[in-house]
Amino acid sequence: MKPNEGTADRIIRLTLSVVFFTLAFTVTAGLWTYITAGLGVLMLGTAVVGYCPLYALLGINTCPVRKIS
């Protein structure tokens, strides 16, 4: 898997994962707890790995191009 997320994208996803985990364990109840926790896991996973399957499917790449010299 080639990374398709840039640094800013990864930081945003990491921030969103913290928000979702906070919501899951403080505000939500019932099914919404599992949904927000799942979204938190998804955002954290894609932020750490740097690869988003949905981006790959849609042909989106926010990762900067590196020049090889």
Backbone as ProteinMPNN parsed JSONL, in Angstrom:
{"seq_chain_A": "MKPNEGTADRIIRLTLSVVFFTLAFTVTAGLWTYITAGLGVLMLGTAVVGYCPLYALLGINTCPVRKIS", "coords_chain_A": {"N_chain_A": [[0.835, -1.174, 0.0], [0.708, 2.043, -1.02], [1.348, 5.156, 0.498], [-1.3, 7.541, 0.655], [-2.019, 9.832, 1.878], [-1.4, 13.096, 2.946], [0.642, 15.079, 5.238], [-0.905, 17.09, 6.573], [-3.474, 16.051, 6.215], [-3.273, 13.681, 7.687], [-2.884, 14.699, 10.258], [-5.32, 15.994, 10.678], [-7.033, 13.771, 10.624], [-6.084, 12.391, 12.866], [-6.744, 14.208, 14.884], [-9.537, 14.181, 14.587], [-9.988, 11.533, 15.372], [-9.42, 11.649, 18.098], [-11.487, 13.358, 18.9], [-13.75, 11.77, 18.245], [-13.311, 9.536, 19.955], [-13.492, 10.824, 22.423], [-16.165, 11.686, 22.355], [-17.372, 9.164, 22.242], [-16.852, 8.029, 24.735], [-17.791, 9.813, 26.621], [-20.066, 11.449, 25.971], [-21.998, 10.174, 24.255], [-24.465, 7.471, 24.141], [-25.508, 4.041, 24.259], [-26.069, 2.634, 21.063], [-24.795, 4.669, 19.626], [-22.415, 5.041, 20.96], [-20.831, 2.884, 20.132], [-20.719, 3.404, 17.399], [-19.406, 5.937, 17.241], [-17.001, 5.256, 18.518], [-16.063, 3.336, 16.726], [-15.677, 4.937, 14.446], [-13.648, 6.502, 15.479], [-11.581, 4.603, 15.762], [-11.239, 3.935, 13.057], [-10.4, 6.432, 11.944], [-8.046, 6.837, 13.434], [-6.535, 4.61, 12.656], [-6.176, 5.037, 9.84], [-4.786, 7.424, 9.957], [-2.393, 6.716, 11.241], [-1.288, 4.753, 9.532], [-1.3, 6.053, 7.073], [-2.683, 5.616, 4.792], [-5.643, 5.576, 2.955], [-8.347, 3.648, 2.12], [-10.708, 4.522, 0.836], [-9.882, 6.904, -0.388], [-8.111, 5.77, -2.236], [-9.893, 4.336, -3.82], [-11.377, 6.425, -4.932], [-9.409, 7.759, -6.277], [-7.949, 9.798, -5.081], [-5.202, 11.64, -3.846], [-3.366, 12.986, -1.382], [-0.824, 13.044, -0.616], [2.4, 14.427, -0.748], [4.431, 14.671, -3.699], [7.48, 13.052, -3.997], [10.687, 13.882, -5.071], [13.058, 11.969, -6.741], [16.433, 11.965, -6.757]], "CA_chain_A": [[0.0, 0.0, 0.0], [1.424, 3.302, -1.114], [0.64, 6.206, 1.241], [-2.049, 8.496, -0.16], [-2.42, 10.926, 2.758], [-0.353, 14.043, 3.298], [0.807, 15.36, 6.663], [-2.07, 17.825, 7.084], [-4.591, 15.099, 6.217], [-3.062, 12.76, 8.793], [-3.105, 15.44, 11.505], [-6.773, 16.183, 10.787], [-7.615, 12.472, 10.983], [-5.704, 12.108, 14.252], [-7.577, 15.085, 15.706], [-10.9, 13.644, 14.543], [-10.057, 10.306, 16.166], [-9.514, 12.068, 19.504], [-12.848, 13.878, 19.086], [-14.685, 10.64, 18.242], [-13.129, 8.767, 21.185], [-14.036, 11.627, 23.517], [-17.623, 11.572, 22.263], [-17.788, 7.787, 22.52], [-16.74, 7.648, 26.139], [-18.313, 10.816, 27.552], [-21.34, 12.074, 25.608], [-22.97, 9.294, 23.612], [-24.934, 6.298, 24.866], [-26.097, 2.996, 23.429], [-25.48, 2.329, 19.76], [-23.928, 5.775, 19.204], [-21.097, 4.826, 21.558], [-20.098, 1.979, 19.254], [-20.506, 4.074, 16.112], [-18.354, 6.945, 17.373], [-15.748, 4.56, 18.813], [-15.628, 2.742, 15.459], [-15.132, 6.019, 13.622], [-12.369, 6.869, 16.087], [-10.61, 3.576, 15.378], [-11.0, 4.096, 11.623], [-9.591, 7.64, 11.729], [-6.726, 6.608, 14.013], [-5.828, 3.652, 11.8], [-5.751, 5.646, 8.579], [-3.789, 8.454, 10.27], [-1.127, 6.06, 11.57], [-0.773, 4.045, 8.357], [-1.123, 7.007, 5.975], [-3.373, 5.085, 3.615], [-7.099, 5.555, 3.061], [-8.918, 2.868, 1.026], [-11.685, 5.331, 0.104], [-9.093, 7.775, -1.265], [-7.605, 4.941, -3.333], [-11.038, 4.029, -4.673], [-11.77, 7.645, -5.636], [-8.255, 8.318, -6.986], [-7.478, 10.996, -4.384], [-3.891, 11.487, -3.229], [-2.916, 14.24, -0.787], [0.577, 12.858, -0.256], [3.252, 15.183, -1.672], [5.293, 13.894, -4.589], [8.892, 13.165, -3.639], [11.588, 13.773, -6.214], [14.195, 11.076, -6.552], [17.571, 12.52, -7.497]], "C_chain_A": [[0.887, 1.247, 0.0], [0.655, 4.364, -0.333], [-0.08, 7.169, 0.3], [-2.596, 9.647, 0.685], [-1.216, 11.798, 3.075], [-0.33, 14.299, 4.801], [-0.407, 16.071, 7.252], [-3.281, 16.902, 7.199], [-4.478, 14.154, 7.412], [-3.295, 13.441, 10.143], [-4.598, 15.663, 11.738], [-7.444, 14.883, 11.214], [-7.298, 12.094, 12.43], [-6.541, 12.943, 15.219], [-9.019, 14.583, 15.745], [-11.027, 12.368, 15.37], [-10.16, 10.636, 17.653], [-10.921, 12.58, 19.812], [-13.852, 12.729, 19.159], [-14.55, 9.791, 19.502], [-13.69, 9.514, 22.391], [-15.559, 11.557, 23.531], [-18.095, 10.185, 22.681], [-17.814, 7.486, 24.013], [-17.249, 8.692, 27.126], [-19.737, 11.261, 27.233], [-22.378, 11.071, 25.13], [-23.357, 8.123, 24.509], [-25.512, 5.297, 23.873], [-25.327, 2.751, 22.149], [-24.511, 3.41, 19.302], [-22.533, 5.666, 19.805], [-20.246, 3.959, 20.646], [-19.787, 2.627, 17.906], [-19.374, 5.086, 16.217], [-17.006, 6.317, 17.718], [-15.192, 3.909, 17.548], [-15.044, 3.774, 14.516], [-13.785, 6.491, 14.163], [-11.27, 5.89, 15.72], [-10.241, 3.712, 13.905], [-10.094, 5.292, 11.34], [-8.175, 7.461, 12.268], [-5.903, 5.67, 13.135], [-5.329, 4.266, 10.509], [-4.711, 6.735, 8.816], [-2.422, 7.832, 10.531], [-0.492, 5.429, 10.334], [-0.496, 5.002, 7.201], [-1.792, 6.573, 4.688], [-4.869, 5.043, 3.89], [-7.67, 4.777, 1.875], [-9.937, 3.653, 0.199], [-10.979, 6.3, -0.842], [-8.585, 6.986, -2.474], [-8.719, 4.63, -4.329], [-11.444, 5.232, -5.522], [-10.622, 8.304, -6.403], [-7.722, 9.598, -6.368], [-6.133, 10.692, -3.74], [-3.447, 12.846, -2.703], [-1.464, 14.166, -0.343], [1.45, 13.621, -1.251], [4.149, 14.259, -2.487], [6.738, 14.135, -4.189], [9.735, 12.98, -4.888], [12.751, 12.867, -5.852], [15.336, 11.599, -7.411], [18.742, 11.583, -7.462]], "O_chain_A": [[1.697, 1.46, 0.901], [-0.563, 4.47, -0.479], [0.466, 7.564, -0.73], [-3.517, 10.351, 0.269], [-0.147, 11.299, 3.427], [-1.177, 13.798, 5.54], [-0.886, 15.691, 8.32], [-4.027, 16.97, 8.176], [-5.476, 13.862, 8.071], [-3.838, 12.83, 11.063], [-5.082, 15.536, 12.862], [-8.327, 14.893, 12.071], [-8.144, 11.542, 13.133], [-6.992, 12.443, 16.25], [-9.647, 14.562, 16.804], [-12.059, 12.141, 16.001], [-10.901, 9.981, 18.386], [-11.481, 12.27, 20.864], [-14.713, 12.715, 20.039], [-15.558, 9.364, 20.066], [-14.291, 8.908, 23.278], [-16.171, 11.391, 24.586], [-19.095, 10.046, 23.387], [-18.694, 6.774, 24.495], [-17.155, 8.492, 28.337], [-20.539, 11.434, 28.15], [-23.529, 11.121, 25.564], [-22.683, 7.82, 25.493], [-25.95, 5.666, 22.784], [-24.099, 2.67, 22.146], [-23.508, 3.106, 18.656], [-21.567, 6.151, 19.214], [-19.075, 4.258, 20.412], [-18.713, 2.416, 17.343], [-18.475, 5.098, 15.376], [-15.97, 6.798, 17.259], [-13.982, 3.928, 17.322], [-14.034, 3.522, 13.859], [-12.888, 6.838, 13.394], [-10.153, 6.297, 15.401], [-9.068, 3.615, 13.543], [-9.131, 5.178, 10.582], [-7.211, 7.886, 11.632], [-4.718, 5.908, 12.9], [-4.183, 4.043, 10.118], [-3.843, 6.953, 7.971], [-1.404, 8.363, 10.089], [0.713, 5.56, 10.12], [0.441, 4.788, 6.432], [-1.498, 7.103, 3.617], [-5.309, 4.539, 4.923], [-7.498, 5.2, 0.731], [-10.018, 3.465, -1.015], [-11.425, 6.497, -1.972], [-8.626, 7.477, -3.602], [-8.503, 4.659, -5.541], [-11.81, 5.081, -6.687], [-10.833, 9.295, -7.101], [-7.103, 10.405, -7.062], [-5.94, 9.624, -3.159], [-3.182, 13.758, -3.486], [-0.936, 15.114, 0.239], [1.271, 13.485, -2.461], [4.569, 13.202, -2.015], [7.173, 15.279, -4.056], [9.527, 12.046, -5.663], [13.347, 12.994, -4.782], [15.225, 11.669, -8.635], [19.791, 11.883, -8.033]]}, "name": "protein", "num_of_chains": 1, "seq": "MKPNEGTADRIIRLTLSVVFFTLAFTVTAGLWTYITAGLGVLMLGTAVVGYCPLYALLGINTCPVRKIS"}
